Coordinates of C-alpha atoms in Angstrom, one line a residue:
M1 CA 31.4 20.4 -4.3
S2 CA 32.7 17.9 -6.9
L3 CA 35.8 18.6 -8.9
R4 CA 37.2 16.9 -11.9
T5 CA 40.7 17.9 -12.9
T6 CA 42.3 17.4 -16.3
M7 CA 45.9 18.5 -16.9
N8 CA 47.8 18.1 -20.1
L9 CA 51.5 18.9 -20.1
G10 CA 51.9 18.3 -23.8
R11 CA 52.6 22.0 -24.2
M12 CA 55.5 22.1 -21.8
R13 CA 58.6 23.9 -23.0
Q14 CA 61.2 21.6 -24.5
F15 CA 64.6 21.5 -22.8
P16 CA 67.9 19.7 -23.6
L17 CA 69.5 17.2 -21.3
H18 CA 73.3 17.4 -20.6
N19 CA 73.6 20.1 -23.2
H20 CA 72.5 17.7 -25.9
S21 CA 71.2 19.5 -28.9
Q22 CA 68.1 17.4 -29.4
P23 CA 65.2 18.5 -27.2
I24 CA 62.8 16.2 -25.4
S25 CA 59.2 16.2 -26.5
F26 CA 56.7 15.7 -23.7
R27 CA 53.8 14.1 -25.7
S28 CA 51.7 12.7 -23.0
L29 CA 51.7 13.5 -19.3
H30 CA 48.0 13.4 -18.4
F31 CA 46.4 14.0 -15.1
A32 CA 42.7 13.7 -14.6
S33 CA 41.1 14.1 -11.2
S34 CA 37.7 14.4 -8.8
S35 CA 36.8 15.0 -4.5
R36 CA 35.3 15.1 -0.9
Q37 CA 32.1 16.6 0.4
A38 CA 33.9 19.5 -1.3
G39 CA 35.9 18.3 -4.3
F40 CA 38.3 15.5 -5.6
F41 CA 40.8 14.7 -8.3
T42 CA 41.2 11.6 -10.3
P43 CA 44.8 11.4 -11.2
R44 CA 46.0 9.2 -14.1
I45 CA 49.7 9.5 -15.0
S46 CA 50.8 8.0 -18.3
L47 CA 54.4 7.2 -19.2
L48 CA 56.6 9.8 -20.8
Q49 CA 57.0 9.4 -24.5
S50 CA 60.1 11.0 -26.0
T51 CA 61.4 11.4 -29.5
S52 CA 65.0 11.8 -28.3
P53 CA 67.2 8.8 -28.9
F54 CA 69.6 10.1 -26.3
L55 CA 67.0 9.9 -23.6
K56 CA 66.1 6.4 -24.7
R57 CA 69.7 5.3 -24.6
S58 CA 70.6 6.9 -21.3
F59 CA 67.5 6.7 -19.1
N60 CA 64.7 4.4 -18.2
S61 CA 62.4 6.9 -16.6
T62 CA 58.7 7.6 -16.3
A63 CA 57.2 11.0 -16.3
R64 CA 56.9 10.9 -12.5
D65 CA 60.6 10.1 -12.1
L66 CA 61.6 13.1 -14.2
I67 CA 59.3 15.4 -12.2
R68 CA 60.6 14.0 -8.9
S69 CA 64.2 14.6 -9.9
S70 CA 63.4 18.2 -10.7
Y71 CA 61.4 19.1 -7.6
F72 CA 62.2 16.3 -5.1
P73 CA 65.9 15.4 -5.2
K74 CA 66.9 12.6 -2.8
G75 CA 69.5 13.1 -0.1
G76 CA 70.8 16.2 1.7
I77 CA 68.2 18.8 2.6
G78 CA 66.7 19.2 -0.8
G79 CA 64.1 16.5 -0.5
Y80 CA 60.9 16.4 1.5
G81 CA 62.2 14.0 4.1
G82 CA 65.5 15.8 4.3
G83 CA 63.8 19.1 4.9
Y84 CA 61.8 17.7 7.8
G85 CA 64.1 15.1 9.2
G86 CA 67.7 16.0 8.7
G87 CA 68.3 13.4 5.9
G88 CA 71.7 12.6 4.5
G89 CA 74.2 9.9 5.2
G90 CA 73.3 6.4 6.5
G91 CA 71.3 7.3 9.6
W92 CA 68.2 5.3 10.6
F93 CA 65.9 8.0 9.3
S94 CA 67.4 7.9 5.8
R95 CA 67.3 4.1 5.8
L96 CA 63.7 4.2 6.9
R97 CA 62.9 6.6 4.1
S98 CA 64.7 4.4 1.6
R99 CA 62.7 1.4 2.6
I100 CA 59.4 3.3 2.4
D101 CA 60.3 4.6 -1.0
R102 CA 60.6 1.0 -2.2
I103 CA 56.9 0.6 -1.6
P104 CA 54.8 1.4 -4.8
T105 CA 52.8 4.6 -4.2
M106 CA 49.5 2.9 -5.0
T107 CA 50.3 0.1 -2.5
L108 CA 50.9 2.8 0.1
I109 CA 47.6 4.5 -0.7
Y110 CA 45.7 1.2 -0.6
G111 CA 47.3 0.6 2.8
L112 CA 46.1 4.0 4.1
I113 CA 42.6 3.2 2.8
G114 CA 42.8 -0.2 4.5
L115 CA 43.7 1.4 7.8
N116 CA 40.8 3.8 7.6
G117 CA 38.5 0.9 6.7
G118 CA 39.8 -1.2 9.6
V119 CA 39.2 1.6 12.2
F120 CA 35.7 2.1 10.6
L121 CA 34.9 -1.6 11.1
L122 CA 36.1 -1.4 14.7
W123 CA 33.7 1.5 15.3
Q124 CA 30.8 -0.5 13.8
Y125 CA 31.6 -3.5 16.0
A126 CA 31.9 -1.3 19.1
I127 CA 28.6 0.4 18.4
S128 CA 26.9 -3.0 17.8
S129 CA 28.4 -4.4 21.0
A130 CA 27.2 -1.4 23.0
Q131 CA 23.7 -1.6 21.6
R132 CA 23.1 -5.3 21.5
F133 CA 25.2 -6.7 24.3
R134 CA 25.4 -3.6 26.6
D135 CA 29.2 -3.8 26.4
P136 CA 30.6 -0.3 25.7
T137 CA 34.2 -1.2 26.5
L138 CA 35.5 -1.1 22.9
F139 CA 33.4 2.0 22.2
F140 CA 34.9 3.9 25.1
F141 CA 38.4 2.8 24.0
L142 CA 37.9 4.2 20.5
Q143 CA 36.3 7.3 21.9
K144 CA 39.4 7.9 24.0
N145 CA 42.0 7.1 21.4
F146 CA 40.5 7.9 18.0
I147 CA 38.5 11.1 18.6
L148 CA 40.2 14.5 18.6
N149 CA 38.9 16.8 21.4
E150 CA 40.3 18.8 24.3
V151 CA 39.6 16.1 26.9
N152 CA 41.7 13.5 25.1
V153 CA 44.6 15.8 24.2
F154 CA 44.9 17.5 27.6
S155 CA 44.6 14.1 29.3
G156 CA 47.8 13.1 27.7
R157 CA 46.5 11.2 24.7
I158 CA 48.3 13.3 22.2
W159 CA 48.3 10.5 19.7
T160 CA 44.7 11.4 18.9
L161 CA 46.2 14.2 16.8
V162 CA 47.2 11.4 14.4
T163 CA 44.7 8.6 15.0
S164 CA 41.7 10.8 14.5
A165 CA 42.9 11.2 10.8
F166 CA 42.2 7.5 10.4
S167 CA 38.8 7.4 12.2
H168 CA 35.3 7.4 10.7
M169 CA 32.2 6.4 12.5
S170 CA 29.7 6.7 9.6
G171 CA 29.6 4.9 6.4
S172 CA 29.0 8.0 4.2
H173 CA 31.9 9.8 5.9
I174 CA 34.5 7.0 5.2
F175 CA 33.1 6.4 1.7
V176 CA 33.5 10.1 0.6
N177 CA 37.0 10.4 2.2
C178 CA 38.4 7.1 0.9
L179 CA 37.0 8.0 -2.5
G180 CA 38.8 11.3 -2.3
L181 CA 42.0 9.6 -1.1
Y182 CA 41.8 7.0 -3.9
F183 CA 41.3 9.6 -6.6
L184 CA 43.5 12.5 -5.3
A185 CA 46.4 11.0 -3.5
P186 CA 48.1 9.3 -6.5
A187 CA 48.7 12.8 -8.0
A188 CA 50.7 14.0 -5.0
A189 CA 52.3 10.6 -4.2
G190 CA 53.4 10.1 -7.8
L191 CA 55.3 13.4 -7.7
M192 CA 56.8 13.0 -4.2
G193 CA 57.5 9.4 -3.8
S194 CA 56.1 7.1 -1.0
S195 CA 58.0 8.4 2.0
A196 CA 57.4 12.0 1.2
F197 CA 53.7 11.4 0.6
L198 CA 53.4 9.5 3.9
G199 CA 55.0 12.5 5.6
L200 CA 52.5 14.8 3.9
Y201 CA 49.5 12.7 5.0
L202 CA 50.6 12.3 8.6
G203 CA 51.9 15.9 8.9
A204 CA 48.7 17.3 7.4
G205 CA 46.7 15.1 9.8
I206 CA 48.5 16.5 12.8
F207 CA 48.5 20.1 11.6
S208 CA 44.7 20.1 10.8
S209 CA 44.1 18.5 14.2
L210 CA 46.1 21.3 15.9
T211 CA 44.2 23.9 13.8
S212 CA 40.9 22.5 14.8
L213 CA 41.9 22.2 18.5
T214 CA 43.1 25.8 18.6
Y215 CA 40.0 27.1 16.8
H216 CA 37.6 25.4 19.3
R217 CA 39.8 26.3 22.2
L218 CA 39.6 30.0 21.3
K219 CA 35.9 30.0 20.6
R220 CA 35.1 28.1 23.9
D221 CA 32.2 26.4 22.2
R222 CA 30.6 23.1 23.1
W223 CA 32.7 20.8 20.9
M224 CA 32.4 17.0 21.3
G225 CA 35.3 16.3 19.0
S226 CA 36.1 15.6 15.3
E227 CA 37.5 12.8 13.2
G228 CA 38.3 11.9 9.6
A229 CA 41.0 12.1 6.9
S230 CA 39.6 15.3 5.3
G231 CA 42.5 17.5 6.5
A232 CA 45.0 15.1 4.9
I233 CA 43.0 14.8 1.7
Y234 CA 42.7 18.6 1.4
A235 CA 46.5 18.9 1.9
C236 CA 47.0 16.6 -1.1
L237 CA 44.6 18.7 -3.1
S238 CA 46.3 22.0 -2.2
F239 CA 49.8 20.5 -2.7
Y240 CA 48.9 19.4 -6.2
G241 CA 47.2 22.7 -7.0
A242 CA 50.2 24.7 -5.8
M243 CA 52.6 22.6 -8.0
F244 CA 50.3 22.9 -11.1
P245 CA 48.0 26.0 -10.4
Q246 CA 47.0 26.4 -14.0
S247 CA 45.7 22.9 -14.5
T248 CA 42.0 22.9 -15.4
V249 CA 39.3 21.5 -13.1
L250 CA 35.6 21.0 -13.9
M251 CA 33.6 22.2 -11.1
F252 CA 30.5 20.0 -10.7
F253 CA 31.9 18.2 -13.8
V254 CA 30.7 21.1 -15.9
I255 CA 32.3 24.5 -15.2
P256 CA 36.0 24.7 -16.2
M257 CA 38.4 26.8 -14.1
P258 CA 42.0 26.8 -13.0
V259 CA 42.7 24.6 -10.0
W260 CA 43.9 27.6 -8.0
V261 CA 40.5 29.2 -8.4
A262 CA 38.8 26.0 -7.2
I263 CA 41.1 25.7 -4.1
S264 CA 40.5 29.4 -3.3
G265 CA 36.7 28.8 -3.5
I266 CA 37.0 25.8 -1.2
F267 CA 39.1 27.8 1.3
A268 CA 36.6 30.7 1.2
W269 CA 33.7 28.3 1.8
D270 CA 35.3 26.6 4.8
F271 CA 36.5 30.0 6.2
Y272 CA 32.9 31.2 6.0
G273 CA 31.8 27.9 7.7
A274 CA 34.3 28.4 10.5
L275 CA 33.1 31.9 11.2
F276 CA 29.3 31.7 10.7
R277 CA 28.4 27.9 10.7
P278 CA 30.3 26.5 13.7
N279 CA 27.6 23.9 14.5
S280 CA 27.2 22.6 10.9
G281 CA 28.8 19.2 11.7
T282 CA 31.7 19.9 9.5
D283 CA 35.1 20.6 10.9
S284 CA 35.8 23.6 8.7
A285 CA 38.8 24.7 10.8
G286 CA 40.4 21.3 10.2
H287 CA 39.9 21.7 6.4
L288 CA 41.5 25.1 6.5
G289 CA 44.5 23.6 8.3
G290 CA 44.8 20.8 5.7
I291 CA 44.7 23.2 2.8
T292 CA 47.3 25.5 4.5
Y293 CA 49.6 22.6 5.2
G294 CA 49.5 21.4 1.6
L295 CA 50.4 24.9 0.3
L296 CA 53.3 25.2 2.8
A297 CA 54.6 21.8 1.8
A298 CA 54.5 22.7 -1.9
L299 CA 56.3 26.0 -1.1
A300 CA 59.0 24.2 0.9
M301 CA 59.5 21.7 -1.8
R302 CA 59.7 24.3 -4.6
R303 CA 62.3 26.1 -2.6
G304 CA 64.4 23.0 -2.0
G305 CA 63.2 21.8 1.4
L306 CA 62.0 23.4 4.7
L307 CA 65.4 24.1 6.2
R308 CA 66.8 25.7 3.1
M309 CA 63.6 27.7 2.7
L310 CA 64.0 29.1 6.2
R311 CA 67.6 30.0 5.5
G312 CA 66.4 32.0 2.4
G313 CA 68.0 29.7 -0.2
G314 CA 66.8 27.1 -2.6
R315 CA 64.6 27.4 -5.7
R316 CA 62.4 30.4 -6.4
W317 CA 58.8 30.2 -7.6

């Protein structure tokens, strides 16, 4: 399934800042997007243009900065990191978040793509060494540490819940996933900031791995394992769709529909695959876990952070 998303917020309601009588005109905040073996976005975010001289005098903000300040305030328990890590004050976690937030979002995304590419090259070298030189040492190492399956997890190698989200053995697999990461991730990262986006990527990788592990454990089927960044990429997709559900997507580059309809269709397809096509070669359960994690992350952020949401406070949808 190929998606292409185009969102124009030029029709957003105008609102005053600090009770100033002159409204802000959002002229151009444009997102365009595309995705995975089942759908990607291509985000492009242009700078905010404003006719308000007050805004020009008082702020030097991009569109992403203004959206972040509304949905992702820093500090306390309102932000993404605060909701998941306690935040606040001058603790080591807050300092770490601050340092990560200094990294440009595209630099972080390129770094994630580079990590995926590096593990892929290790796989290729390991396969070549095993076939040509009869030396499977590296291959067995990667199999034990970068593949998600019951043997690895229950042998104590729980880090495979994360490392499997950076592992691709085939060229087509890494091409499609890195293409989706390149086109989709900037939309989510631009809204959240670098540290929150990194938390989304890693958290979605762990959650989708646990979902896949639980699914195969309950089915008791013959499962050799799974790998790939698809769960994290689907989390970016569903997070963006939950934040802007009425933005338009072009299914197969032709059929326009709201993004929430597209995500629902992807969810339904993977749900069908998990029930009736368990041996298709696609980890549908992991995809479902990624989509679910992205929706829950968006819900938590819209309500002011996970801890505040659990206490019943924060923003309402």
